[in-house]
Amino acid sequence: MSRPAHFLTLTDLTPDQLRRLLKRAMELKAMHRNGEQYQPLRGKVLGMVFEKSSTRTRVSFETGMVQFGGHAIFLSPRDTQLGRGEPVEDSARVLSRMVDAIMIRTYEHEKIELFARYSQVPVINALTDRYHPCQLLADLQTYMEHRGDIRGHTVAWIGDGNNMCHSYIKAARMMDFRLRIACPEGYEPKAEELEQAGAEISLVRDPLEAAADSDLIVTDVWASMGQEEEQTKRARAFSGYQVTDAVMAAAKPDALFMHCLPAHRGEEVAASVIDGAQSVVWDEAENRLHSQKALLELLISIRAGLK
Ligand code: CP
Ligand code: NVA
């Protein structure tokens, strides 16, 4: 059997595939809103391995599979042999003989790469410490719905150089937008990620400088899952990095605000911003469903030789 197409980072798609996927996500959303039943994955099963908590990712993948006529199985380390030390390679070989695609949320990115090497079916990254590509599908779809093509526009990332920031770096290259990252010293994106970034990506210290005239302001929590014990230290380091009304005022008057959620009001974002008129976080959360349906359709149909 040929090797399956995986989605471990955004660049597992070509820029052209990504653009088509986003268009398809909007079509699937419209179809769903119109009450159209479309079940291309009848009888197909998605395995969902969660080693970290989730609300949006679990519900969007599970709902997407049900809407497509398929089924999803939630697998947590507490109740699977993977959590008791069964090798990743063995788990991948076994699970992929039974289900049609596997979604994984875990810590080390290397673990999902290893899993994918031994999987006979597509593997989807539902967040690792390194990347969160599914969230970028939703963010890009949301931007397009509100403002059209993101090409040539400016995005300001305010906060930690984390998994979301790394995914924004990849998105900027693929979708041709400018990305200004404002982060405190010591919390920059990984050097390897920055090295791959083109001239369109810049790193600054001042959130107001990053936000100036930008079209989209994005932030994320100061302490990601797995960094809970660093919370106090990080709260100190990031204290000047809240997305406030002043930061929004530095951007274009019609700039949007996004956050992958869950959010901490009063830490990385002011309540007046996330609950304000420029915030599109609820559309962004909903679009996890539609964009991941487009992803599942693409990966499972590539596997079935239909694309
Ligand atoms: N944004 C996101 O991935 O949310 P969950 O952690 O709730 O899945
Ligand atoms: N950076 C955050 C994103 C949560 C969706 C984390 O990894 O916890």
Short mmCIF file of C-alpha atoms and ligand atoms in Angstrom, two decimals:
data_model
loop_
_atom_site.label_atom_id
_atom_site.label_comp_id
_atom_site.label_asym_id
_atom_site.label_seq_id
_atom_site.Cartn_x
_atom_site.Cartn_y
_atom_site.Cartn_z
CA MET A 1 0.00 0.00 0.00
CA SER A 2 1.21 3.52 -0.76
CA ARG A 3 2.07 5.81 2.12
CA PRO A 4 -0.90 7.78 3.45
CA ALA A 5 -0.99 11.58 3.35
CA HIS A 6 -0.64 12.94 6.88
CA PHE A 7 -1.35 16.39 8.33
CA LEU A 8 1.34 16.92 10.96
CA THR A 9 2.13 20.50 10.04
CA LEU A 10 0.50 23.02 7.72
CA THR A 11 3.23 22.45 5.12
CA ASP A 12 2.07 18.87 4.65
CA LEU A 13 -0.37 20.58 2.28
CA THR A 14 0.79 22.58 -0.73
CA PRO A 15 -0.28 26.24 -0.73
CA ASP A 16 -2.69 25.35 -3.51
CA GLN A 17 -4.21 22.46 -1.54
CA LEU A 18 -4.54 24.76 1.47
CA ARG A 19 -6.41 27.41 -0.51
CA ARG A 20 -8.73 24.78 -1.99
CA LEU A 21 -9.34 23.27 1.43
CA LEU A 22 -10.36 26.66 2.86
CA LYS A 23 -12.77 27.22 -0.01
CA ARG A 24 -14.20 23.76 0.57
CA ALA A 25 -14.59 24.48 4.29
CA MET A 26 -16.77 27.48 3.42
CA GLU A 27 -18.84 25.35 1.02
CA LEU A 28 -19.33 22.64 3.66
CA LYS A 29 -20.37 25.30 6.18
CA ALA A 30 -22.97 26.68 3.76
CA MET A 31 -24.23 23.17 2.99
CA HIS A 32 -24.59 22.43 6.68
CA ARG A 33 -26.37 25.73 7.32
CA ASN A 34 -28.79 24.90 4.49
CA GLY A 35 -29.64 21.61 6.14
CA GLU A 36 -28.09 19.60 3.31
CA GLN A 37 -27.12 16.09 4.32
CA TYR A 38 -23.73 15.10 2.91
CA GLN A 39 -22.23 11.84 4.14
CA PRO A 40 -19.06 11.00 2.19
CA LEU A 41 -17.55 9.11 5.15
CA ARG A 42 -20.34 6.63 5.84
CA GLY A 43 -18.88 3.62 7.62
CA LYS A 44 -15.52 5.37 8.20
CA VAL A 45 -14.01 5.67 11.65
CA LEU A 46 -11.69 8.31 13.11
CA GLY A 47 -9.56 7.31 16.13
CA MET A 48 -8.93 10.29 18.43
CA VAL A 49 -5.98 10.01 20.81
CA PHE A 50 -5.95 12.75 23.45
CA GLU A 51 -3.00 12.99 25.83
CA LYS A 52 -4.00 16.55 26.77
CA SER A 53 -7.36 18.15 27.53
CA SER A 54 -9.63 19.52 24.83
CA THR A 55 -13.07 21.00 24.29
CA ARG A 56 -13.08 22.42 20.75
CA THR A 57 -10.87 19.85 19.08
CA ARG A 58 -12.69 16.82 20.44
CA VAL A 59 -16.18 18.15 19.81
CA SER A 60 -15.39 19.47 16.32
CA PHE A 61 -13.76 16.24 15.11
CA GLU A 62 -16.42 14.03 16.67
CA THR A 63 -19.29 16.15 15.36
CA GLY A 64 -17.68 16.40 11.93
CA MET A 65 -17.41 12.63 11.63
CA VAL A 66 -21.06 12.16 12.70
CA GLN A 67 -22.25 14.81 10.20
CA PHE A 68 -20.26 13.01 7.49
CA GLY A 69 -22.02 9.71 8.32
CA GLY A 70 -18.99 8.22 10.07
CA HIS A 71 -17.97 7.64 13.65
CA ALA A 72 -15.23 8.79 16.04
CA ILE A 73 -13.65 6.94 18.94
CA PHE A 74 -12.20 8.91 21.87
CA LEU A 75 -9.04 7.31 23.25
CA SER A 76 -7.39 8.65 26.39
CA PRO A 77 -4.08 7.47 27.86
CA ARG A 78 -5.93 6.61 31.06
CA ASP A 79 -7.82 3.79 29.40
CA THR A 80 -5.56 2.67 26.55
CA GLN A 81 -2.42 0.56 26.54
CA LEU A 82 -0.59 3.51 24.97
CA GLY A 83 -0.89 5.15 28.40
CA ARG A 84 0.60 2.04 30.03
CA GLY A 85 3.69 2.11 27.86
CA GLU A 86 2.74 0.09 24.75
CA PRO A 87 5.21 1.37 22.15
CA VAL A 88 3.98 4.15 19.86
CA GLU A 89 5.04 2.10 16.82
CA ASP A 90 2.91 -0.87 17.92
CA SER A 91 -0.08 1.30 18.77
CA ALA A 92 0.15 2.94 15.34
CA ARG A 93 0.31 -0.40 13.54
CA VAL A 94 -2.66 -1.81 15.44
CA LEU A 95 -4.97 1.22 15.39
CA SER A 96 -4.32 1.93 11.73
CA ARG A 97 -5.44 -1.58 10.76
CA MET A 98 -8.85 -0.82 12.22
CA VAL A 99 -9.72 2.84 11.70
CA ASP A 100 -9.62 5.07 8.61
CA ALA A 101 -7.79 8.06 10.07
CA ILE A 102 -6.20 8.92 13.40
CA MET A 103 -6.13 12.27 15.17
CA ILE A 104 -3.56 12.81 17.93
CA ARG A 105 -3.06 15.50 20.59
CA THR A 106 0.18 14.97 22.44
CA TYR A 107 3.30 16.64 23.85
CA GLU A 108 6.43 15.90 21.79
CA HIS A 109 6.06 16.50 18.07
CA GLU A 110 8.50 13.63 17.47
CA LYS A 111 5.92 11.24 18.93
CA ILE A 112 3.32 12.05 16.30
CA GLU A 113 6.00 11.81 13.59
CA LEU A 114 6.92 8.36 14.86
CA PHE A 115 3.26 7.33 15.02
CA ALA A 116 2.74 8.55 11.45
CA ARG A 117 5.72 6.56 10.19
CA TYR A 118 4.06 3.35 11.34
CA SER A 119 0.47 4.24 10.46
CA GLN A 120 -1.25 2.87 7.37
CA VAL A 121 -3.87 5.61 7.52
CA PRO A 122 -3.69 9.43 7.61
CA VAL A 123 -2.55 10.93 10.92
CA ILE A 124 -3.77 14.41 11.90
CA ASN A 125 -1.95 16.65 14.37
CA ALA A 126 -4.55 17.95 16.82
CA LEU A 127 -1.83 19.88 18.72
CA THR A 128 1.69 19.09 19.80
CA ASP A 129 4.10 21.26 21.76
CA ARG A 130 5.45 22.35 18.38
CA TYR A 131 2.42 23.00 16.13
CA HIS A 132 -1.35 23.35 16.06
CA PRO A 133 -2.12 23.24 12.34
CA CYS A 134 -5.86 22.47 12.64
CA GLN A 135 -6.34 25.76 14.46
CA LEU A 136 -4.70 27.60 11.56
CA LEU A 137 -7.23 26.12 9.13
CA ALA A 138 -10.01 27.66 11.22
CA ASP A 139 -8.20 30.98 11.66
CA LEU A 140 -7.52 31.33 7.94
CA GLN A 141 -11.10 30.40 7.06
CA THR A 142 -12.40 32.96 9.55
CA TYR A 143 -10.17 35.69 8.15
CA MET A 144 -11.32 34.92 4.60
CA GLU A 145 -14.98 34.98 5.59
CA HIS A 146 -14.65 38.38 7.24
CA ARG A 147 -12.05 40.11 5.09
CA GLY A 148 -11.35 38.07 1.93
CA ASP A 149 -7.88 36.98 0.79
CA ILE A 150 -5.21 37.37 3.49
CA ARG A 151 -2.42 37.67 0.88
CA GLY A 152 -0.42 40.89 1.37
CA HIS A 153 -2.14 41.67 4.68
CA THR A 154 -0.42 42.05 8.07
CA VAL A 155 -0.91 39.84 11.10
CA ALA A 156 0.45 40.69 14.56
CA TRP A 157 1.16 37.83 16.92
CA ILE A 158 1.37 39.11 20.50
CA GLY A 159 2.74 36.76 23.16
CA ASP A 160 4.45 33.42 23.43
CA GLY A 161 6.51 31.99 20.53
CA ASN A 162 4.62 28.72 21.01
CA ASN A 163 2.92 26.00 18.94
CA MET A 164 0.34 28.48 17.59
CA CYS A 165 3.03 31.02 16.74
CA HIS A 166 5.04 28.35 14.88
CA SER A 167 1.94 27.48 12.89
CA TYR A 168 1.38 31.16 12.04
CA ILE A 169 4.96 31.31 10.73
CA LYS A 170 4.19 28.45 8.35
CA ALA A 171 0.86 29.98 7.35
CA ALA A 172 2.50 33.33 6.56
CA ARG A 173 4.86 31.65 4.12
CA MET A 174 2.15 29.60 2.48
CA MET A 175 -0.51 32.31 2.26
CA ASP A 176 1.85 35.26 1.60
CA PHE A 177 0.98 37.54 4.50
CA ARG A 178 3.28 39.63 6.70
CA LEU A 179 3.69 38.41 10.25
CA ARG A 180 5.02 40.56 13.10
CA ILE A 181 5.74 38.67 16.28
CA ALA A 182 5.99 40.57 19.58
CA CYS A 183 7.28 38.43 22.44
CA PRO A 184 9.36 38.95 25.57
CA GLU A 185 13.02 37.94 25.62
CA GLY A 186 13.44 34.23 26.14
CA TYR A 187 10.01 33.37 24.71
CA GLU A 188 10.81 33.64 21.01
CA PRO A 189 9.68 31.02 18.48
CA LYS A 190 12.22 28.22 17.99
CA ALA A 191 15.26 29.30 15.95
CA GLU A 192 14.63 26.54 13.34
CA GLU A 193 11.13 27.91 12.75
CA LEU A 194 12.41 31.46 12.37
CA GLU A 195 15.18 30.34 10.03
CA GLN A 196 12.56 28.99 7.63
CA ALA A 197 10.59 32.20 7.86
CA GLY A 198 10.91 34.56 4.91
CA ALA A 199 11.60 38.29 4.94
CA GLU A 200 7.90 38.86 5.54
CA ILE A 201 8.24 37.71 9.13
CA SER A 202 9.73 39.98 11.79
CA LEU A 203 10.33 39.77 15.51
CA VAL A 204 9.90 42.83 17.74
CA ARG A 205 9.63 43.43 21.49
CA ASP A 206 6.94 46.09 21.56
CA PRO A 207 3.33 44.90 21.08
CA LEU A 208 2.31 48.35 19.82
CA GLU A 209 5.00 48.22 17.14
CA ALA A 210 3.79 44.78 16.03
CA ALA A 211 0.17 45.89 16.01
CA ALA A 212 0.75 49.13 14.06
CA ASP A 213 -1.50 49.15 10.97
CA SER A 214 -2.08 45.42 11.10
CA ASP A 215 -5.21 43.70 9.84
CA LEU A 216 -5.38 40.94 12.42
CA ILE A 217 -4.19 40.70 16.03
CA VAL A 218 -3.76 37.20 17.45
CA THR A 219 -2.72 35.99 20.86
CA ASP A 220 -2.73 32.82 22.97
CA VAL A 221 -2.29 31.82 26.60
CA TRP A 222 1.00 32.67 28.35
CA ALA A 223 1.40 29.15 29.74
CA SER A 224 0.44 26.33 27.38
CA MET A 225 -0.68 22.86 28.42
CA GLY A 226 2.25 21.18 30.13
CA GLN A 227 3.71 24.52 31.34
CA GLU A 228 1.35 24.99 34.29
CA GLU A 229 4.17 25.09 36.84
CA GLU A 230 5.73 28.06 34.96
CA GLN A 231 2.52 30.12 35.26
CA THR A 232 3.83 32.62 37.85
CA LYS A 233 7.17 33.15 36.14
CA ARG A 234 5.46 33.54 32.78
CA ALA A 235 2.83 35.95 34.13
CA ARG A 236 5.73 38.21 35.16
CA ALA A 237 7.57 37.91 31.84
CA PHE A 238 4.43 38.55 29.78
CA SER A 239 2.93 41.35 31.88
CA GLY A 240 3.40 43.96 29.13
CA TYR A 241 1.99 41.66 26.46
CA GLN A 242 -1.74 41.83 27.05
CA VAL A 243 -3.86 42.63 23.99
CA THR A 244 -5.56 45.74 25.32
CA ASP A 245 -7.76 48.38 23.71
CA ALA A 246 -4.56 50.40 23.15
CA VAL A 247 -3.02 47.53 21.17
CA MET A 248 -6.19 47.21 19.08
CA ALA A 249 -6.22 50.99 18.54
CA ALA A 250 -2.71 50.79 17.03
CA ALA A 251 -3.98 48.38 14.37
CA LYS A 252 -6.18 49.30 11.38
CA PRO A 253 -9.65 50.48 12.45
CA ASP A 254 -11.22 47.34 10.95
CA ALA A 255 -8.61 44.92 12.35
CA LEU A 256 -9.91 41.60 13.65
CA PHE A 257 -8.99 39.89 16.92
CA MET A 258 -8.49 36.12 17.17
CA HIS A 259 -7.59 33.69 19.95
CA CYS A 260 -7.61 29.91 19.62
CA LEU A 261 -9.20 29.62 23.10
CA PRO A 262 -9.40 28.80 25.94
CA ALA A 263 -8.64 32.43 26.92
CA HIS A 264 -7.72 34.08 30.19
CA ARG A 265 -9.36 37.49 30.36
CA GLY A 266 -7.12 39.95 32.20
CA GLU A 267 -3.96 38.01 31.26
CA GLU A 268 -3.14 37.73 27.54
CA VAL A 269 -6.29 39.62 26.51
CA ALA A 270 -8.50 42.30 28.04
CA ALA A 271 -12.16 41.35 28.43
CA SER A 272 -13.11 44.47 26.43
CA VAL A 273 -11.12 43.13 23.45
CA ILE A 274 -12.19 39.49 23.39
CA ASP A 275 -15.80 40.45 24.09
CA GLY A 276 -15.63 43.52 21.86
CA ALA A 277 -16.81 44.28 18.32
CA GLN A 278 -13.54 43.38 16.57
CA SER A 279 -13.32 39.91 18.10
CA VAL A 280 -14.26 36.97 15.87
CA VAL A 281 -13.34 34.24 18.33
CA TRP A 282 -16.72 32.47 18.23
CA ASP A 283 -16.68 32.20 14.43
CA GLU A 284 -13.08 31.04 14.74
CA ALA A 285 -14.09 28.29 17.20
CA GLU A 286 -17.03 27.19 15.04
CA ASN A 287 -14.83 27.02 11.97
CA ARG A 288 -12.79 24.26 13.60
CA LEU A 289 -15.75 22.05 12.66
CA HIS A 290 -16.07 23.10 9.03
CA SER A 291 -12.37 23.30 8.19
CA GLN A 292 -11.61 19.91 9.78
CA LYS A 293 -14.47 18.36 7.81
CA ALA A 294 -12.74 19.65 4.69
CA LEU A 295 -9.48 18.16 5.97
CA LEU A 296 -11.04 14.75 6.74
CA GLU A 297 -12.71 14.70 3.34
CA LEU A 298 -9.42 15.49 1.64
CA LEU A 299 -7.21 13.03 3.55
CA ILE A 300 -9.65 10.12 3.55
CA SER A 301 -10.50 10.56 -0.11
CA ILE A 302 -6.81 10.78 -1.07
CA ARG A 303 -6.40 7.47 0.78
CA ALA A 304 -9.35 5.93 -1.07
CA GLY A 305 -7.77 7.05 -4.37
CA LEU A 306 -10.57 9.53 -5.05
CA LYS A 307 -8.35 12.67 -5.18
N1 CP B 1 -8.27 25.76 20.41
C1 CP B 1 -8.29 24.49 20.84
O1 CP B 1 -7.59 23.61 20.30
O2 CP B 1 -9.16 24.22 21.85
P1 CP B 1 -9.27 22.88 22.72
O3 CP B 1 -8.03 22.78 23.55
O4 CP B 1 -10.51 23.08 23.53
O5 CP B 1 -9.39 21.70 21.79
N1 NVA B 2 -0.79 27.07 23.10
C1 NVA B 2 -1.94 26.43 23.70
C2 NVA B 2 -3.03 26.20 22.68
C3 NVA B 2 -4.28 25.58 23.24
C4 NVA B 2 -5.31 25.29 22.20
C5 NVA B 2 -1.51 25.11 24.32
O1 NVA B 2 -0.70 24.39 23.73
O2 NVA B 2 -1.97 24.80 25.42
#
